[in-house]
Coordinates of C-alpha atoms (C1' of nucleotides) in Angstrom, one line a residue:
Chain Y
M1 CA -80.6 -138.6 1.0
D2 CA -77.9 -136.5 -0.6
Q3 CA -79.6 -133.6 -2.3
M4 CA -77.0 -131.5 -0.6
E5 CA -74.5 -132.2 -3.3
N6 CA -76.2 -130.0 -6.0
Q7 CA -75.0 -126.8 -4.2
V8 CA -73.7 -124.1 -6.5
T9 CA -70.8 -122.7 -4.6
D10 CA -69.2 -123.6 -1.4
T11 CA -71.8 -123.0 1.3
P12 CA -70.2 -121.2 4.2
K13 CA -70.5 -122.5 7.7
G14 CA -73.0 -120.6 9.8
Q15 CA -76.6 -120.9 10.7
L16 CA -78.9 -122.9 8.6
S17 CA -81.3 -120.1 7.7
A18 CA -78.3 -117.9 6.7
R19 CA -77.0 -120.7 4.6
I20 CA -80.2 -121.2 2.7
H21 CA -80.4 -117.5 2.1
H22 CA -76.8 -117.4 0.8
D23 CA -77.3 -120.5 -1.4
I24 CA -80.3 -119.1 -3.1
E25 CA -78.8 -115.6 -3.4
Q26 CA -75.7 -117.0 -5.1
R27 CA -77.8 -119.1 -7.5
I28 CA -79.7 -116.0 -8.5
L29 CA -76.7 -113.6 -8.7
L30 CA -74.6 -116.1 -10.6
G31 CA -77.4 -116.6 -13.1
E32 CA -78.2 -120.2 -12.5
W33 CA -81.7 -119.1 -11.6
A34 CA -82.7 -116.4 -14.1
P35 CA -85.4 -113.8 -13.5
G36 CA -88.8 -115.4 -13.6
F37 CA -87.4 -118.8 -12.5
R38 CA -89.6 -120.4 -9.9
I39 CA -87.7 -121.2 -6.8
P40 CA -88.3 -124.6 -5.2
L41 CA -91.3 -124.6 -2.9
E42 CA -90.8 -124.2 0.8
R43 CA -91.6 -127.9 1.2
E44 CA -88.9 -129.0 -1.2
L45 CA -86.3 -126.7 0.3
M46 CA -87.3 -128.0 3.7
E47 CA -86.5 -131.5 2.5
T48 CA -83.4 -130.5 0.7
Y49 CA -81.9 -128.9 3.8
G50 CA -83.7 -131.3 6.2
C51 CA -85.2 -128.5 8.3
A52 CA -88.5 -127.1 9.4
R53 CA -90.6 -124.9 7.1
M54 CA -90.2 -121.9 9.3
T55 CA -86.4 -122.0 8.8
V56 CA -86.9 -122.0 5.0
N57 CA -89.5 -119.3 5.3
K58 CA -87.2 -117.0 7.2
A59 CA -84.6 -117.2 4.5
L60 CA -87.2 -116.6 1.7
S61 CA -88.9 -113.8 3.5
A62 CA -85.5 -112.0 3.9
L63 CA -84.8 -112.5 0.2
A64 CA -88.2 -111.1 -0.6
A65 CA -87.7 -108.1 1.6
S66 CA -84.4 -107.4 -0.2
G67 CA -86.3 -107.5 -3.5
L68 CA -84.3 -110.4 -5.0
I69 CA -87.3 -112.6 -5.2
E70 CA -91.1 -112.1 -5.3
R71 CA -93.5 -114.4 -3.5
R72 CA -97.1 -115.1 -4.5
R73 CA -99.4 -117.3 -2.6
K74 CA -100.3 -120.6 -4.2
A75 CA -98.0 -119.8 -7.1
G76 CA -94.6 -119.9 -5.4
S77 CA -91.5 -117.8 -5.2
F78 CA -90.0 -116.3 -8.3
V79 CA -86.7 -114.5 -9.1
S80 CA -87.5 -110.9 -9.6
Q81 CA -87.4 -109.1 -12.9
P82 CA -84.9 -106.4 -12.4
L83 CA -86.6 -103.1 -13.4
S84 CA -84.0 -100.5 -13.1
Q85 CA -80.4 -100.3 -12.0
S86 CA -79.6 -99.2 -8.6
A87 CA -76.6 -98.7 -6.5
V88 CA -75.7 -97.4 -3.1
I89 CA -73.6 -94.3 -2.9
E90 CA -71.8 -93.4 0.2
I91 CA -71.6 -89.8 0.9
P92 CA -69.0 -89.4 3.7
D93 CA -68.7 -86.4 6.0
V94 CA -66.7 -83.6 4.3
R95 CA -64.1 -83.5 6.9
A96 CA -63.6 -87.3 6.9
E97 CA -63.5 -87.1 3.1
V98 CA -60.7 -84.6 3.1
E99 CA -58.8 -86.4 5.8
A100 CA -59.2 -89.7 4.1
I101 CA -57.0 -88.4 1.2
G102 CA -54.4 -87.3 3.7
Q103 CA -55.1 -83.6 3.6
V104 CA -55.6 -81.1 6.4
Y105 CA -59.1 -80.0 6.7
R106 CA -60.1 -76.4 7.2
L107 CA -63.5 -74.7 7.2
E108 CA -64.2 -71.1 6.2
V109 CA -67.6 -69.6 6.8
V110 CA -68.1 -67.1 4.0
S111 CA -71.4 -65.9 5.2
R112 CA -74.1 -66.8 7.7
Q113 CA -77.4 -65.1 7.5
Q114 CA -80.7 -65.5 9.3
R115 CA -83.6 -64.3 7.3
R116 CA -87.2 -64.7 6.3
S117 CA -87.3 -67.2 3.5
T118 CA -87.2 -65.8 0.0
R119 CA -89.1 -67.2 -2.9
D120 CA -86.0 -69.1 -3.9
D121 CA -85.4 -70.4 -0.4
M122 CA -89.0 -71.8 -0.3
E123 CA -88.5 -73.5 -3.5
R124 CA -85.3 -75.1 -2.4
L125 CA -86.8 -76.3 0.8
N126 CA -90.0 -77.3 -1.0
V127 CA -92.3 -75.5 1.2
Q128 CA -95.3 -73.1 0.6
S129 CA -95.3 -70.9 3.6
P130 CA -92.5 -68.4 4.4
R131 CA -90.4 -69.0 7.5
Q132 CA -87.2 -68.1 9.2
V133 CA -84.2 -69.8 7.6
L134 CA -80.5 -69.9 8.1
A135 CA -78.4 -69.4 5.0
I136 CA -74.8 -70.5 5.2
H137 CA -72.1 -70.2 2.6
C138 CA -68.8 -71.9 3.4
R139 CA -65.7 -73.3 1.9
H140 CA -64.1 -76.6 2.7
F141 CA -60.3 -76.7 2.3
A142 CA -58.2 -79.7 1.7
G143 CA -54.8 -78.3 2.6
R144 CA -54.5 -75.1 0.5
R145 CA -56.9 -76.2 -2.1
V146 CA -60.6 -75.5 -2.0
H147 CA -62.2 -78.9 -1.8
A148 CA -65.8 -77.8 -2.0
F149 CA -68.1 -74.8 -1.7
E150 CA -71.2 -75.3 0.3
D151 CA -74.5 -73.3 0.0
R152 CA -76.8 -74.4 2.7
L153 CA -80.3 -73.5 3.9
I154 CA -81.6 -74.7 7.3
D155 CA -85.2 -74.5 8.2
L156 CA -85.3 -72.8 11.6
V157 CA -88.8 -74.1 12.2
S158 CA -87.6 -77.6 12.2
V159 CA -84.2 -76.9 13.6
P160 CA -84.5 -73.9 16.0
E161 CA -81.3 -74.9 17.8
A162 CA -79.3 -73.9 14.8
V163 CA -79.8 -70.2 15.5
D164 CA -77.1 -70.3 18.2
I165 CA -74.5 -72.2 16.2
S166 CA -71.8 -70.3 14.5
F167 CA -70.5 -73.2 12.4
A168 CA -67.0 -71.8 12.7
D169 CA -65.5 -75.0 14.0
E170 CA -67.9 -77.7 12.8
P171 CA -69.3 -77.9 9.3
P172 CA -73.1 -77.5 9.1
G173 CA -73.5 -80.9 7.7
T174 CA -71.6 -82.5 10.5
W175 CA -73.5 -80.5 13.1
L176 CA -76.8 -81.4 11.7
R177 CA -75.9 -85.0 11.5
G178 CA -75.2 -85.1 15.1
H179 CA -78.2 -83.1 16.2
V180 CA -81.1 -83.7 13.8
P181 CA -82.6 -87.0 12.8
W182 CA -84.0 -87.3 9.4
S183 CA -86.1 -89.9 7.6
E184 CA -85.7 -89.0 3.9
A185 CA -83.3 -87.4 1.6
E186 CA -83.1 -86.7 -2.1
N187 CA -79.9 -86.1 -4.0
R188 CA -79.4 -84.6 -7.4
I189 CA -76.1 -84.8 -9.1
S190 CA -75.2 -82.7 -12.1
A191 CA -72.3 -81.2 -13.9
F192 CA -72.0 -77.6 -15.1
N193 CA -69.4 -74.9 -16.0
A194 CA -68.4 -72.6 -13.2
D195 CA -69.6 -69.1 -13.6
S196 CA -67.4 -66.2 -12.5
M197 CA -68.7 -66.2 -8.9
L198 CA -68.3 -69.9 -8.4
A199 CA -65.0 -69.9 -10.0
T200 CA -63.8 -67.4 -7.5
R201 CA -65.2 -69.3 -4.6
L202 CA -63.7 -72.6 -5.8
D203 CA -60.5 -71.0 -6.9
V204 CA -60.7 -72.5 -10.3
K205 CA -60.8 -71.0 -13.8
E206 CA -64.1 -69.7 -15.0
G207 CA -65.8 -72.3 -17.2
S208 CA -64.2 -75.3 -15.7
A209 CA -66.4 -78.3 -15.0
C210 CA -67.9 -78.7 -11.6
L211 CA -69.9 -81.4 -9.9
Q212 CA -72.9 -80.2 -8.0
V213 CA -74.6 -82.4 -5.4
E214 CA -77.9 -81.0 -4.3
R215 CA -79.4 -82.6 -1.3
S216 CA -82.7 -82.1 0.5
T217 CA -83.6 -83.7 3.8
W218 CA -86.8 -84.1 5.6
R219 CA -88.0 -85.4 8.9
G220 CA -91.4 -86.9 8.2
K221 CA -93.0 -84.1 6.1
R222 CA -90.9 -81.3 7.6
P223 CA -88.0 -80.0 5.7
I224 CA -84.7 -79.9 7.6
T225 CA -82.1 -78.6 5.2
A226 CA -81.3 -78.1 1.6
V227 CA -77.7 -78.0 0.5
R228 CA -75.8 -77.5 -2.7
M229 CA -72.2 -78.8 -2.7
F230 CA -70.0 -77.7 -5.5
Y231 CA -66.8 -79.6 -6.2
P232 CA -64.1 -78.9 -8.8
G233 CA -64.6 -81.6 -11.4
E234 CA -61.1 -82.9 -11.2
T235 CA -61.1 -83.1 -7.4
Y236 CA -64.2 -85.0 -6.7
R237 CA -65.4 -88.5 -7.6
L238 CA -68.5 -90.0 -6.2
V239 CA -68.1 -93.7 -5.8
A240 CA -71.2 -95.8 -5.8
H241 CA -70.7 -99.4 -5.1
F242 CA -73.3 -102.1 -5.2
S243 CA -72.7 -105.3 -3.5
P244 CA -76.0 -107.2 -3.1
K245 CA -74.7 -109.1 -0.1
G246 CA -76.1 -107.1 2.8
A247 CA -76.0 -103.9 0.8
M248 CA -78.8 -102.3 2.7
P249 CA -77.9 -98.6 2.9
R250 CA -77.3 -97.2 6.4
R251 CA -79.2 -94.3 7.3
D252 CA -77.7 -91.0 8.2
S253 CA -78.5 -87.4 8.8
A254 CA -78.0 -84.0 7.2
Chain W
M1 CA -101.7 -101.8 31.2
D2 CA -101.8 -99.2 28.6
Q3 CA -98.3 -98.8 27.3
M4 CA -100.0 -98.7 23.8
E5 CA -100.8 -95.0 24.2
N6 CA -97.3 -93.8 23.9
Q7 CA -97.2 -94.5 20.2
V8 CA -95.4 -92.0 18.1
T9 CA -97.5 -91.9 15.0
D10 CA -100.6 -93.6 13.9
T11 CA -99.7 -97.2 13.6
P12 CA -101.0 -98.6 10.4
K13 CA -103.2 -101.7 10.3
G14 CA -101.5 -104.8 9.1
Q15 CA -99.7 -107.7 10.7
L16 CA -98.3 -107.4 14.1
S17 CA -94.7 -108.0 13.3
A18 CA -94.8 -105.4 10.5
R19 CA -96.5 -103.0 13.0
I20 CA -93.8 -103.4 15.6
H21 CA -91.2 -102.9 12.9
H22 CA -92.8 -99.8 11.7
D23 CA -93.3 -98.3 15.2
I24 CA -89.7 -98.7 16.1
E25 CA -88.5 -97.5 12.8
Q26 CA -90.6 -94.3 13.1
R27 CA -89.4 -93.7 16.6
I28 CA -85.8 -93.9 15.4
L29 CA -86.3 -91.9 12.2
L30 CA -88.3 -89.2 13.9
G31 CA -85.6 -88.8 16.5
E32 CA -87.5 -89.9 19.6
W33 CA -85.0 -92.7 20.0
A34 CA -81.6 -91.2 19.2
P35 CA -78.5 -93.2 18.2
G36 CA -77.2 -95.2 21.1
F37 CA -80.6 -95.4 22.7
R38 CA -81.4 -98.8 24.1
I39 CA -84.5 -100.2 22.6
P40 CA -86.9 -102.0 25.0
L41 CA -86.0 -105.6 25.6
E42 CA -87.8 -108.3 23.6
R43 CA -89.6 -109.2 26.8
E44 CA -90.9 -105.7 27.3
L45 CA -92.0 -105.3 23.7
M46 CA -93.6 -108.6 23.9
E47 CA -95.7 -107.4 26.8
T48 CA -96.3 -104.0 25.2
Y49 CA -97.8 -105.6 22.1
G50 CA -99.1 -108.6 23.9
C51 CA -97.5 -111.2 21.6
A52 CA -94.9 -113.9 21.6
R53 CA -91.2 -113.2 21.7
M54 CA -90.7 -114.7 18.2
T55 CA -92.9 -112.0 16.8
V56 CA -90.9 -109.2 18.4
N57 CA -87.7 -111.0 17.4
K58 CA -88.7 -111.0 13.8
A59 CA -89.3 -107.3 13.7
L60 CA -86.0 -106.5 15.5
S61 CA -84.0 -108.9 13.4
A62 CA -85.3 -107.2 10.3
L63 CA -84.4 -103.8 11.7
A64 CA -80.9 -105.1 12.5
A65 CA -80.5 -106.5 9.0
S66 CA -81.4 -103.1 7.6
G67 CA -78.7 -101.6 9.8
L68 CA -81.0 -99.3 11.7
I69 CA -80.3 -101.0 15.0
E70 CA -77.6 -103.2 16.4
R71 CA -78.1 -106.1 18.7
R72 CA -75.8 -107.5 21.3
R73 CA -76.5 -110.5 23.4
K74 CA -77.2 -109.8 27.0
A75 CA -76.8 -106.1 26.4
G76 CA -79.9 -105.5 24.3
S77 CA -80.7 -103.7 21.1
F78 CA -79.4 -100.2 20.3
V79 CA -80.1 -97.5 17.7
S80 CA -77.2 -97.5 15.3
Q81 CA -74.7 -94.7 15.1
P82 CA -74.9 -93.5 11.5
L83 CA -71.4 -93.6 10.1
S84 CA -71.6 -92.3 6.6
Q85 CA -74.3 -91.0 4.4
S86 CA -75.7 -93.2 1.9
A87 CA -78.4 -93.1 -0.8
V88 CA -79.8 -95.4 -3.4
I89 CA -79.4 -94.1 -6.9
E90 CA -81.6 -95.5 -9.6
I91 CA -79.9 -95.8 -13.0
P92 CA -82.7 -96.5 -15.4
D93 CA -82.3 -98.0 -18.8
V94 CA -81.1 -95.3 -21.3
R95 CA -84.0 -95.9 -23.7
A96 CA -86.5 -95.7 -20.8
E97 CA -84.8 -92.6 -19.5
V98 CA -85.2 -90.8 -22.8
E99 CA -88.7 -91.9 -23.3
A100 CA -89.6 -90.9 -19.8
I101 CA -89.0 -87.2 -20.8
G102 CA -91.2 -87.6 -23.7
Q103 CA -88.6 -87.8 -26.4
V104 CA -88.0 -90.2 -29.2
Y105 CA -85.1 -92.5 -28.6
R106 CA -82.6 -93.4 -31.3
L107 CA -79.4 -95.4 -31.1
E108 CA -76.4 -94.8 -33.3
V109 CA -73.5 -97.3 -33.2
V110 CA -70.4 -95.2 -34.0
S111 CA -68.0 -98.1 -33.9
R112 CA -68.0 -101.8 -32.9
Q113 CA -64.7 -103.5 -32.7
Q114 CA -63.6 -107.0 -31.5
R115 CA -60.0 -107.0 -30.5
R116 CA -57.4 -108.4 -28.1
S117 CA -57.5 -106.3 -25.0
T118 CA -55.1 -103.4 -24.9
R119 CA -53.3 -102.3 -21.8
D120 CA -56.0 -99.7 -21.3
D121 CA -58.8 -102.2 -21.8
M122 CA -57.3 -104.4 -19.2
E123 CA -57.1 -101.6 -16.7
R124 CA -60.7 -100.7 -17.3
L125 CA -61.9 -104.2 -16.8
N126 CA -59.5 -104.6 -13.9
V127 CA -57.9 -107.8 -15.2
Q128 CA -54.3 -108.9 -15.5
S129 CA -54.4 -111.3 -18.4
P130 CA -55.1 -110.2 -22.0
R131 CA -58.3 -111.5 -23.6
Q132 CA -60.8 -110.9 -26.4
V133 CA -63.0 -107.9 -25.9
L134 CA -65.7 -106.0 -27.7
A135 CA -65.3 -102.3 -27.8
I136 CA -68.4 -100.3 -28.6
H137 CA -68.9 -96.6 -29.1
C138 CA -72.4 -95.4 -29.5
R139 CA -74.6 -92.4 -29.2
H140 CA -78.0 -92.2 -27.6
F141 CA -80.4 -89.6 -29.1
A142 CA -83.3 -87.9 -27.4
G143 CA -85.1 -86.6 -30.4
R144 CA -82.5 -84.7 -32.3
R145 CA -80.3 -84.0 -29.4
V146 CA -77.5 -86.3 -28.2
H147 CA -78.5 -87.6 -24.9
A148 CA -75.4 -89.5 -24.1
F149 CA -72.3 -90.9 -25.6
E150 CA -71.4 -94.5 -24.5
D151 CA -67.9 -96.0 -24.5
R152 CA -68.3 -99.7 -23.6
L153 CA -66.0 -102.7 -23.2
I154 CA -67.4 -106.2 -23.0
D155 CA -65.3 -109.1 -21.8
L156 CA -65.9 -111.8 -24.4
V157 CA -64.5 -114.5 -22.0
S158 CA -67.4 -113.8 -19.7
V159 CA -70.0 -112.9 -22.4
P160 CA -69.1 -114.9 -25.5
E161 CA -72.6 -114.5 -26.9
A162 CA -72.0 -110.8 -27.4
V163 CA -69.8 -111.6 -30.5
D164 CA -72.9 -112.1 -32.6
I165 CA -74.8 -109.0 -31.5
S166 CA -74.7 -105.9 -33.6
F167 CA -76.3 -103.6 -31.1
A168 CA -77.9 -101.8 -34.0
D169 CA -81.4 -102.0 -32.5
E170 CA -80.8 -102.7 -28.8
P171 CA -78.4 -100.6 -26.7
P172 CA -75.5 -102.7 -25.2
G173 CA -76.6 -102.0 -21.7
T174 CA -80.1 -103.2 -22.3
W175 CA -79.0 -106.3 -24.1
L176 CA -76.5 -107.2 -21.3
R177 CA -79.2 -106.6 -18.7
G178 CA -81.4 -109.1 -20.4
H179 CA -78.7 -111.7 -21.0
V180 CA -76.1 -111.5 -18.3
P181 CA -76.5 -111.7 -14.6
W182 CA -74.2 -109.8 -12.3
S183 CA -73.4 -109.7 -8.7
E184 CA -71.5 -106.6 -8.2
A185 CA -71.0 -103.2 -9.7
E186 CA -69.0 -100.1 -9.1
N187 CA -69.9 -96.6 -10.2
R188 CA -67.8 -93.5 -10.4
I189 CA -69.4 -90.2 -11.1
S190 CA -67.3 -87.1 -12.1
A191 CA -67.5 -83.9 -13.9
F192 CA -65.1 -82.6 -16.6
N193 CA -64.8 -80.3 -19.5
A194 CA -65.5 -81.8 -22.9
D195 CA -62.4 -82.1 -25.1
S196 CA -62.7 -81.6 -28.8
M197 CA -63.4 -85.2 -29.5
L198 CA -66.2 -85.6 -26.9
A199 CA -67.6 -82.2 -27.8
T200 CA -68.1 -83.5 -31.4
R201 CA -69.6 -86.7 -30.2
L202 CA -72.0 -85.0 -27.8
D203 CA -72.6 -82.1 -30.2
V204 CA -71.8 -79.6 -27.6
K205 CA -69.3 -76.7 -27.4
E206 CA -65.7 -77.7 -26.5
G207 CA -65.1 -77.1 -22.9
S208 CA -68.7 -77.4 -21.7
A209 CA -69.2 -79.4 -18.5
C210 CA -70.1 -83.1 -18.9
L211 CA -71.1 -85.7 -16.4
Q212 CA -69.3 -88.9 -16.7
V213 CA -70.7 -92.1 -15.1
E214 CA -68.2 -95.0 -15.1
R215 CA -69.5 -98.4 -14.3
S216 CA -67.8 -101.7 -13.9
T217 CA -69.7 -104.9 -13.5
W218 CA -68.7 -108.4 -12.3
R219 CA -70.2 -111.8 -12.0
G220 CA -68.4 -113.2 -9.0
K221 CA -64.8 -112.5 -9.8
R222 CA -65.2 -112.3 -13.5
P223 CA -65.6 -108.9 -15.1
I224 CA -68.5 -108.5 -17.4
T225 CA -68.4 -105.0 -18.8
A226 CA -67.0 -101.6 -18.2
V227 CA -68.8 -98.6 -19.5
R228 CA -68.3 -94.8 -19.6
M229 CA -71.4 -92.8 -20.2
F230 CA -71.0 -89.2 -21.0
Y231 CA -73.8 -86.8 -20.6
P232 CA -74.0 -83.1 -21.4
G233 CA -74.1 -81.4 -18.1
E234 CA -77.3 -79.5 -18.7
T235 CA -79.1 -82.5 -19.9
Y236 CA -78.5 -85.0 -17.2
R237 CA -79.4 -85.2 -13.6
L238 CA -78.8 -88.2 -11.5
V239 CA -81.4 -88.5 -8.8
A240 CA -80.6 -90.4 -5.7
H241 CA -83.3 -90.9 -3.3
F242 CA -83.1 -92.4 0.1
S243 CA -86.2 -93.6 1.8
P244 CA -85.3 -95.9 4.7
K245 CA -88.6 -97.6 4.5
G246 CA -87.8 -100.7 2.4
A247 CA -85.1 -99.0 0.5
M248 CA -83.1 -102.1 -0.1
P249 CA -81.7 -101.6 -3.6
R250 CA -83.0 -103.9 -6.3
R251 CA -80.4 -105.7 -8.2
D252 CA -79.9 -105.4 -11.9
S253 CA -77.5 -106.2 -14.7
A254 CA -75.1 -104.4 -17.0
Chain N
dT1 C1' -122.1 -123.5 -21.4
dG2 C1' -121.6 -120.5 -17.6
dA3 C1' -121.8 -119.2 -12.7
dC4 C1' -120.6 -120.4 -8.4
dA5 C1' -119.3 -123.1 -4.4
dC6 C1' -115.6 -125.8 -2.6
dG7 C1' -111.4 -128.0 -1.9
dT8 C1' -106.4 -127.9 -2.6
dT9 C1' -102.2 -125.7 -2.4
dA10 C1' -98.5 -122.6 -1.0
dT11 C1' -97.4 -118.9 1.3
dG12 C1' -98.2 -115.5 5.5
dT13 C1' -98.2 -115.0 10.2
dA14 C1' -98.2 -116.2 15.0
dT15 C1' -97.4 -119.3 19.0
dA16 C1' -95.1 -122.0 22.6
dT17 C1' -91.1 -124.3 23.3
dA18 C1' -86.4 -125.6 23.4
dC19 C1' -81.6 -125.1 23.4
dA20 C1' -77.3 -122.4 22.0
dT21 C1' -74.4 -118.6 22.9
dA22 C1' -72.5 -114.3 24.3
dT23 C1' -72.0 -111.2 28.0
dT24 C1' -72.4 -109.4 32.4
dA25 C1' -72.8 -109.7 37.3
dA26 C1' -72.2 -112.0 41.4
dC27 C1' -69.7 -115.0 44.1
dG28 C1' -66.1 -117.4 46.3
dT29 C1' -61.4 -118.9 46.7
dT30 C1' -56.6 -118.1 47.0
Chain K
dA1 C1' -57.4 -107.5 46.3
dA2 C1' -56.9 -110.5 42.2
dC3 C1' -58.5 -114.0 39.8
dG4 C1' -61.4 -117.7 38.1
dT5 C1' -65.9 -120.0 38.4
dT6 C1' -70.7 -119.8 38.1
dA7 C1' -75.2 -118.1 37.5
dA8 C1' -78.4 -115.0 35.4
dT9 C1' -79.8 -112.6 31.4
dA10 C1' -80.9 -111.4 26.6
dT11 C1' -80.5 -112.5 22.2
dG12 C1' -79.9 -116.2 18.2
dT13 C1' -81.7 -120.0 16.1
dA14 C1' -84.6 -123.9 15.2
dT15 C1' -88.9 -126.7 15.7
dA16 C1' -93.7 -128.3 15.5
dT17 C1' -98.0 -126.5 15.3
dA18 C1' -101.9 -123.8 14.1
dC19 C1' -104.8 -121.0 11.5
dA20 C1' -105.3 -117.2 7.9
dT21 C1' -105.3 -116.0 3.1
dA22 C1' -104.8 -115.8 -1.7
dA23 C1' -105.1 -118.2 -6.0
dC24 C1' -106.1 -121.8 -8.8
dG25 C1' -108.7 -125.8 -10.4
dT26 C1' -112.6 -128.6 -10.4
dG27 C1' -117.0 -130.2 -10.2
dT28 C1' -121.9 -129.3 -9.6
dC29 C1' -126.0 -127.3 -10.8
dA30 C1' -128.9 -124.4 -13.5

DNA sequence: TGACACGTTATGTATATACATATTAACGTT
DNA sequence: AACGTTAATATGTATATACATAACGTGTCA
């Protein structure tokens, strides 16, 4: 039996389950199997590849977990209807980011203040009750240019160890990443014109376009930190790349 | 033997494999098991949960596929060292986006031109050889305000059907999503000050901050489309949310 | 004609088993 | 002591089997 010949692309060597996964993924991504298309039943695939049902099942389960297909009992497996676009953005460490473009990194702590949370702080951390927080303003330099201005709040209830850290050597983000686990983060990206204060801090002309990345991080239900990173518009580009092949985002902290 | 009692959080009901997966994920995300920590061996987990090794293996394999843990033969399974931050950004359909904020959507095609690709076009599509392309400029309205200005190129070699589409009713992105599958996309997000031309098109003051989202899409190695979306800085916010629980990005087109 | 029980189907999950493979540790020879 | 061989170990993959579960269709009985 030579059902093997109706393969879409060259099937790579490797384990059978991975090959089935890859074959189906390719068929879907290259459009041969459009959204809504009913994928061959486990039985059929099992005969096509000459393997046990569990092997097919493993491949299909993985595809379902990745959202590429949907499975319904009795009905079969169907190629998912894409609902909204998505992409994975990589947000590297500031220092690594600067050094990646061949510049010398330098950190300048503008201010560091421990205080009882203000109304604004509480809103940024998305909490109701007042608490001790650490507010840090710092500038990240790439060579002699200001690469970014950081305005960070750390919840000292969740991260009491932060009280003893000066952040003179290590950026808050890097320190947090190494010391505090997190489970959820939310990012908001927007553009706006620099006001006089920000213009001074970023060393750009007043009114020039800036990119602002706001990020809030939680561990479970407890807020960890809320940060606003300001980048001069010409300097910074956020690259989001989506490659469906194993594109599961890696977790990270801070 | 009551190893069950040292559970971190309440383990939800559900299938065993899913429960093991969830337990371990929680332990990692909540920091009990730090990066580098060696996860109990399959054998041990198998005894802890009183199940077969395959059941444990399925859970661990899934965690490894999602990047949360790494597995090495003989050595065991380890909590991954997070390398860079990542997040999943959802880029909804423009129309849906406008209607989501309770506004009436309207599309205005400013220009629609079929032409042989210019040097600039080829660079945007990232191709070497000249070809027929469709260049579309259009404005997306939210009520009476300009929500976004779109500057799109479509590769007519990859998408010949596009020749017959006027895009008077349906935005190019929406049409492409429904008709053309894709396998890879790259997004670049940046901020800049509107020049006079863009200011006119977006109906904002010259010099005001704009957010630009550039996106290129491929099917396999063939380019599909390259688009530049310009948003008034005050209007648009790109929300990226990362929830490690089943956060695998869904694929989509255009 | 309608309600309901029942069988069929396809997936969902778990098991015991088997063998492959990568890696480390132990051992023995030179 | 240095080196290579071998055994033990833990994961990787596949299989056959079993039973659960959801959904659909059908047939029976009122």
